[in-house]
Short mmCIF file of C-alpha atoms in Angstrom, two decimals:
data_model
loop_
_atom_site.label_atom_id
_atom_site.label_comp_id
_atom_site.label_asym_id
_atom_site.label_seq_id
_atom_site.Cartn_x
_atom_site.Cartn_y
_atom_site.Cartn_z
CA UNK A 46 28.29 -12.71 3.26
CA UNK A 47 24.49 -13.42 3.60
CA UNK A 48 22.13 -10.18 3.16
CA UNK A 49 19.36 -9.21 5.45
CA UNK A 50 17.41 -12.57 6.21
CA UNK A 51 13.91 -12.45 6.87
CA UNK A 52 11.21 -15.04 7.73
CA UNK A 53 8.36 -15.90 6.91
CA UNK A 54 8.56 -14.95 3.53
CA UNK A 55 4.52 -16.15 3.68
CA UNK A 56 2.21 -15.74 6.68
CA UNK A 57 -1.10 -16.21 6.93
CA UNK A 58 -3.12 -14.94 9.52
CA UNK A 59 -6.91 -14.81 10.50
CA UNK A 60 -8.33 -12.14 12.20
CA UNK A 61 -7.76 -11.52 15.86
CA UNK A 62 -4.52 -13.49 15.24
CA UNK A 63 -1.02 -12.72 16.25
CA UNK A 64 2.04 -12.11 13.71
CA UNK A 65 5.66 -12.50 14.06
CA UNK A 66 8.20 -11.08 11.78
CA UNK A 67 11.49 -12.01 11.64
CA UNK A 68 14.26 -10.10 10.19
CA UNK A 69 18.42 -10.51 10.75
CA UNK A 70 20.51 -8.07 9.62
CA UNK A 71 23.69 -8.48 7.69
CA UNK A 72 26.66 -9.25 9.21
CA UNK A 73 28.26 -6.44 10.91
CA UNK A 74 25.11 -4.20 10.34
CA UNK A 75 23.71 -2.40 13.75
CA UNK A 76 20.96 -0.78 12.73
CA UNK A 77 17.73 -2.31 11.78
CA UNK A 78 14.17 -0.81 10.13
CA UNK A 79 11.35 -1.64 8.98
CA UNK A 80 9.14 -1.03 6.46
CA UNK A 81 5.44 -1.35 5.42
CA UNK A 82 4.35 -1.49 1.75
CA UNK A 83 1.04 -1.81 0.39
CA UNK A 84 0.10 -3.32 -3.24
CA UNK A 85 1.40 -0.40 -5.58
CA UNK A 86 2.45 2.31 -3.23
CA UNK A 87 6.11 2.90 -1.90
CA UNK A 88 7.28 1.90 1.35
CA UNK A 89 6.18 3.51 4.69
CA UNK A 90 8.82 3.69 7.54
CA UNK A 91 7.67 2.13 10.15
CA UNK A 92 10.10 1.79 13.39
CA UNK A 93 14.22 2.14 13.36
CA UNK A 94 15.87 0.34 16.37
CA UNK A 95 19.44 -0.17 17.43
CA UNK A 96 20.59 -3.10 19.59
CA UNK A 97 18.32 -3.39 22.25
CA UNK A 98 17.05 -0.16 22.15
CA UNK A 99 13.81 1.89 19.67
CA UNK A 100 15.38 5.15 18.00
CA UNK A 101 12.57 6.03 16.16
CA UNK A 102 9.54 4.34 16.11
CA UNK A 103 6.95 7.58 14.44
CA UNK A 104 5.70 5.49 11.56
CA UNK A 105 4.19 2.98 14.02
CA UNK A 106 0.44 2.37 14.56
CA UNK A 107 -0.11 3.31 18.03
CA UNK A 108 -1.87 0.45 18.74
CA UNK A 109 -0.92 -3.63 18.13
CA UNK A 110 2.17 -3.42 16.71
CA UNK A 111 5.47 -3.33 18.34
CA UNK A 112 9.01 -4.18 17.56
CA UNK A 113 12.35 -4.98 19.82
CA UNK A 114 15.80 -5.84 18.62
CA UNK A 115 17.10 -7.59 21.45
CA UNK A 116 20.92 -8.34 22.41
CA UNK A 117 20.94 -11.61 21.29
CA UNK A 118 18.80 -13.21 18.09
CA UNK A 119 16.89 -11.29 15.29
CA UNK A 120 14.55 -8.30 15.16
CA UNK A 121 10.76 -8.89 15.99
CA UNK A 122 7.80 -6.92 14.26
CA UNK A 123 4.75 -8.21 16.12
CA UNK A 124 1.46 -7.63 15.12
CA UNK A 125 -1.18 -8.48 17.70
CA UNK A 126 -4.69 -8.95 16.78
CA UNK A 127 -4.63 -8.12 13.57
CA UNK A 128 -7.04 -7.10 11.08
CA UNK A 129 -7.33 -7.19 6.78
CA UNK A 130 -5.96 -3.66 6.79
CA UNK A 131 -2.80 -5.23 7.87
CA UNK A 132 -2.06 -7.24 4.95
CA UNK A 133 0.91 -5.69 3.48
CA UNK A 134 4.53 -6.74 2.38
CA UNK A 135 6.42 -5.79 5.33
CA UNK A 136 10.30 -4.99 4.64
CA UNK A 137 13.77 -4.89 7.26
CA UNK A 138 16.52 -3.13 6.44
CA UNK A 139 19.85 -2.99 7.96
CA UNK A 140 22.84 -0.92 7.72
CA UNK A 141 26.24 -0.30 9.52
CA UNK A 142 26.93 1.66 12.28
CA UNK A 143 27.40 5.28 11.87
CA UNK A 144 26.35 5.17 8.20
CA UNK A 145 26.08 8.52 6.33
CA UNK A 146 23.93 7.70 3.08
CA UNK A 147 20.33 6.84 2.69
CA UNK A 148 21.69 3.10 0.90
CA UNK A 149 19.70 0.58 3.17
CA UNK A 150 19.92 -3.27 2.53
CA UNK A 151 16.78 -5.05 2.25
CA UNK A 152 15.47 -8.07 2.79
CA UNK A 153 13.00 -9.82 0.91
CA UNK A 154 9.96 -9.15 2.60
CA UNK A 155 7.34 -10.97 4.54
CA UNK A 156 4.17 -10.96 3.25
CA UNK A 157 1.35 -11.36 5.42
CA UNK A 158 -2.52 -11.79 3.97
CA UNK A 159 -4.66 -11.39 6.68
CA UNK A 160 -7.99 -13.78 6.04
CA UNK B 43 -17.27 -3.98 -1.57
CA UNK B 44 -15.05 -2.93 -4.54
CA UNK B 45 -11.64 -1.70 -4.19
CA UNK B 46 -9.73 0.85 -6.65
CA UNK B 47 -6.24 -0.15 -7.05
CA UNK B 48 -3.76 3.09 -7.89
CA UNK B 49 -2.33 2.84 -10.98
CA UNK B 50 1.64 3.57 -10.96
CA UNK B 51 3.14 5.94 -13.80
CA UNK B 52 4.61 3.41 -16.85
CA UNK B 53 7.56 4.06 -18.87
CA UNK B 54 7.77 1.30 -21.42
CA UNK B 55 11.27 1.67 -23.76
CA UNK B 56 13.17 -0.35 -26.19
CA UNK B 57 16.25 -1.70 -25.53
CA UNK B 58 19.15 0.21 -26.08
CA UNK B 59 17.28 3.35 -25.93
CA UNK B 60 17.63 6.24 -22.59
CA UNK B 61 15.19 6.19 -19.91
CA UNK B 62 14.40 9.33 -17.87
CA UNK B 63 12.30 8.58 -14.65
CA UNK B 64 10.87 11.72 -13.06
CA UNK B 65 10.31 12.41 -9.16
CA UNK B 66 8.26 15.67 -7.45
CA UNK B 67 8.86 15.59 -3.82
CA UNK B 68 7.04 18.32 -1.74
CA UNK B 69 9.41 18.45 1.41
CA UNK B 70 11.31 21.65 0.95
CA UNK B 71 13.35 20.65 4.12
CA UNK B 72 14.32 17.35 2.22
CA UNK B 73 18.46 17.33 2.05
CA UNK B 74 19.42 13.89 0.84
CA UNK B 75 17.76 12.34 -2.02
CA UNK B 76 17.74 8.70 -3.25
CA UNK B 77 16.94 5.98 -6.17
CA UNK B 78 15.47 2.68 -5.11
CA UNK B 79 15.19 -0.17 -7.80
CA UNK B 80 12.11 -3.10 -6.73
CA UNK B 81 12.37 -6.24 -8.74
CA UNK B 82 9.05 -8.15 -8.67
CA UNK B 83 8.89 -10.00 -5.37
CA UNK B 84 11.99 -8.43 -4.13
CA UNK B 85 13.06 -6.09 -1.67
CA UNK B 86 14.21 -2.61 -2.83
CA UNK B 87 17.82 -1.96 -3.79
CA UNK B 88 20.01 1.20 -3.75
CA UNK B 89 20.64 2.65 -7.09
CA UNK B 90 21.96 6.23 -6.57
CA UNK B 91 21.76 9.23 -4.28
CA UNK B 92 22.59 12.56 -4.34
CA UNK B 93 22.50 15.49 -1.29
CA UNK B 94 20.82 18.55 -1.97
CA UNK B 95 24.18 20.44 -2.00
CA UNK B 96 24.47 18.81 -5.54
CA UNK B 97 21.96 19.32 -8.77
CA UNK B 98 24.25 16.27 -10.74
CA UNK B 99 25.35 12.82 -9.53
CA UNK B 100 26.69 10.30 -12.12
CA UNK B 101 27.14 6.44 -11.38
CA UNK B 102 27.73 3.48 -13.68
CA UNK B 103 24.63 3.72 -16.49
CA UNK B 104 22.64 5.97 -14.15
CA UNK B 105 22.41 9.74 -13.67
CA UNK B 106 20.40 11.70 -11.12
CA UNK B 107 19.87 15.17 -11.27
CA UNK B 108 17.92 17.60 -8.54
CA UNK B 109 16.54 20.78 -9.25
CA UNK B 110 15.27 21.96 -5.61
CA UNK B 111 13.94 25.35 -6.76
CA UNK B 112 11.05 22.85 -8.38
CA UNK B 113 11.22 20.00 -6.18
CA UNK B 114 12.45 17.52 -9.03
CA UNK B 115 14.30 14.50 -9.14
CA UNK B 116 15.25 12.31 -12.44
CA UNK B 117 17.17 9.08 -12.22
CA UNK B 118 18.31 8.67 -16.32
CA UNK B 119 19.55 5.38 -17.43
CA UNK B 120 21.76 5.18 -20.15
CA UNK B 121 21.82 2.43 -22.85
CA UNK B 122 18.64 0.65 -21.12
CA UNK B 123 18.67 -3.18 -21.01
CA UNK B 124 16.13 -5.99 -20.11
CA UNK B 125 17.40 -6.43 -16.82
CA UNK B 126 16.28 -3.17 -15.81
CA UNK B 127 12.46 -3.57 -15.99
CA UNK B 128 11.41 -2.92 -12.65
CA UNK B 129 9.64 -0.21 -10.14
CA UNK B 130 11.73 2.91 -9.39
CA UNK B 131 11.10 4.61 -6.21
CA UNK B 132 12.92 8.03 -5.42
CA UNK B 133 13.38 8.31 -1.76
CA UNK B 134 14.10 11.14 0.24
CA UNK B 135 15.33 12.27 4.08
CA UNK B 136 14.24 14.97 6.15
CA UNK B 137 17.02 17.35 7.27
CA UNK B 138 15.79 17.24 10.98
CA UNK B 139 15.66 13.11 10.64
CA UNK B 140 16.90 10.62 12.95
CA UNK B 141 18.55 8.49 10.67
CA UNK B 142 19.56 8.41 6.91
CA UNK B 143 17.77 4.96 6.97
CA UNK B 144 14.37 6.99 7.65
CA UNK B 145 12.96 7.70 4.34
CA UNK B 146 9.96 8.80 2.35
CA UNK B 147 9.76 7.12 -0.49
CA UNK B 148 7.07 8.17 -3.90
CA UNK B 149 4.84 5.93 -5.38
CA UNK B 150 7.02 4.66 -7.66
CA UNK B 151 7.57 4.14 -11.59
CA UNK B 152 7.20 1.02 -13.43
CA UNK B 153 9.98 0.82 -16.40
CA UNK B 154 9.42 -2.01 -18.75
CA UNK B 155 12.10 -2.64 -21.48
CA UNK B 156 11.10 -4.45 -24.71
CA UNK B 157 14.20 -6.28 -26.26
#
C-alpha cells in the first residue's frame, strides 16, 4: 500500500515563476492538507481540501497561491509568481474519511528554492 | 544581507538511557494534543497523542503526559536507541477546528542519541 506520493521532491524556480506541487494521497484516504515548513521551524497549515471541494483554506497567503483537489488525479498547490520568501519544504498529508485523531500521513515533501 | 537562523532546543543522550522532550503550548482552548517524529529529509510521522480529557497516554517505548493547568506536554522515551535521533514536534488542535488534520505544531526538539 503506497503512502502519500508527492512530486517534485526538487523544484527550482526563478522569480516571477510558476510552481506546481503534486501530492496523492494514500489509497482510500479522502482528505488531503498541506503544509509549509521553513528551515528549523515546525510546520504551518496551510489549506485542507476534500474531493473537489476547499474545507479550510485559513493558513493560505491571500495572494498567489491556491490549491484544488479535483475528482479525478492528484492534489495541486500552485504557486504563481513566486518570490525567495517562498522557498520552503512544502508537505501533503492525507487521512481517511471521518478520521477522529490528529495522526496525518505525510509525504515526503517538495522542496522548492526559489533563485 | 545576513540572515539569523533559530536555533532548535537539543537533547543529546546515550543509548539506553530515558529521554524526556518538553512542549509549552499557549492555546488554552487546545483539546487534542500530538507527537510528531521528522527524520532528516523526511516528512513527519505520528508518534503519540493524547486528548485533553487525559493527563497520561502510554504507547510502545513512548509516554506522553499533559498537564493543562500549565500548558505542558512531554513525550518520554524509554530505553532510547540510535534510531530515534530525530526532530520532535508536539502538535496540537483547536477545540473550535475544522479538522483533526489542522494542527499547530512547536518549533520542535532535536534528540540526538550517541551509541
Amino acid at each position: 500500500n503506497a503512502g502519500v506520493m508527492q512530486n517534485p521532491r526538487h523544484l527550482v524556480r526563478r522569480r516571477g515563476q510558476e510552481a506546481r506541487l503534486r501530492c496523492s494521497p494514500m489509497k482510500g484516504h479522502s482528505h488531503v492538507y498541506w503544509y509549509r515548513q521553513l528551515p528549523e521551524e515546525g510546520l504551518k497549515f496551510m489549506v485542507y481540501l476534500q474531493k473537489e471541494n476547499i474545507i479550510d483554506e485559513s493558513g493560505m497567503p491571500k495572494e498567489r497561491f491556491s490549491a484544488e483537489f479535483p475528482k479525478e488525479g492528484p492534489s495541486i498547490l500552485r504557486i504563481q509568481q513566486v518570490v525567495r520568501g517562498d522557498s520552503a519544504a512544502y508537505f501533503c498529508a492525507s487521512s481517511p474519511f471521518g478520521h477522529d485523531t490528529g495522526e496525518l500521513f505525510f509525504g515526503e515533501g517538495s522542496r522548492l528554492t526559489v533563485l | 544581507g545576513e540572515s539569523v537562523g533559530l536555533h532548535l532546543p537539543t537533547l543529546s543522550v546515550q543509548e539506553g538511557d530515558n529521554s524526556i522532550i518538553n512542549c509549552a503550548y499557549s492555546n488554552s482552548a487546545s483539546d487534542y494534543f500530538i507527537w510528531y517524529k521528522q527524520e532528516s529529509g523526511k516528512g513527519p510521522q505520528f508518534i503519540i497523542d493524547i486528548r485533553s480529557n487525559m493527563d497520561k497516554r502510554q504507547g510502545q517505548r513512548v509516554t506522553v503526559l499533559l498537564n493543562k493547568t500549565v500548558k505542558h506536554l512531554s513525550l518520554q522515551i524509554a530505553a532510547t536507541q540510535p534510531g530515534d535521533s530525530a526532530v520532535y514536534f508536539c502538535a496540537e488542535k483547536d477545540a473550535g477546528g475544522t479538522s483533526y488534520g489542522k494542527l499547530t505544531f512547536g518549533q520542535g526538539t532535536i534528540l540526538t542519541v550517541h551509541p
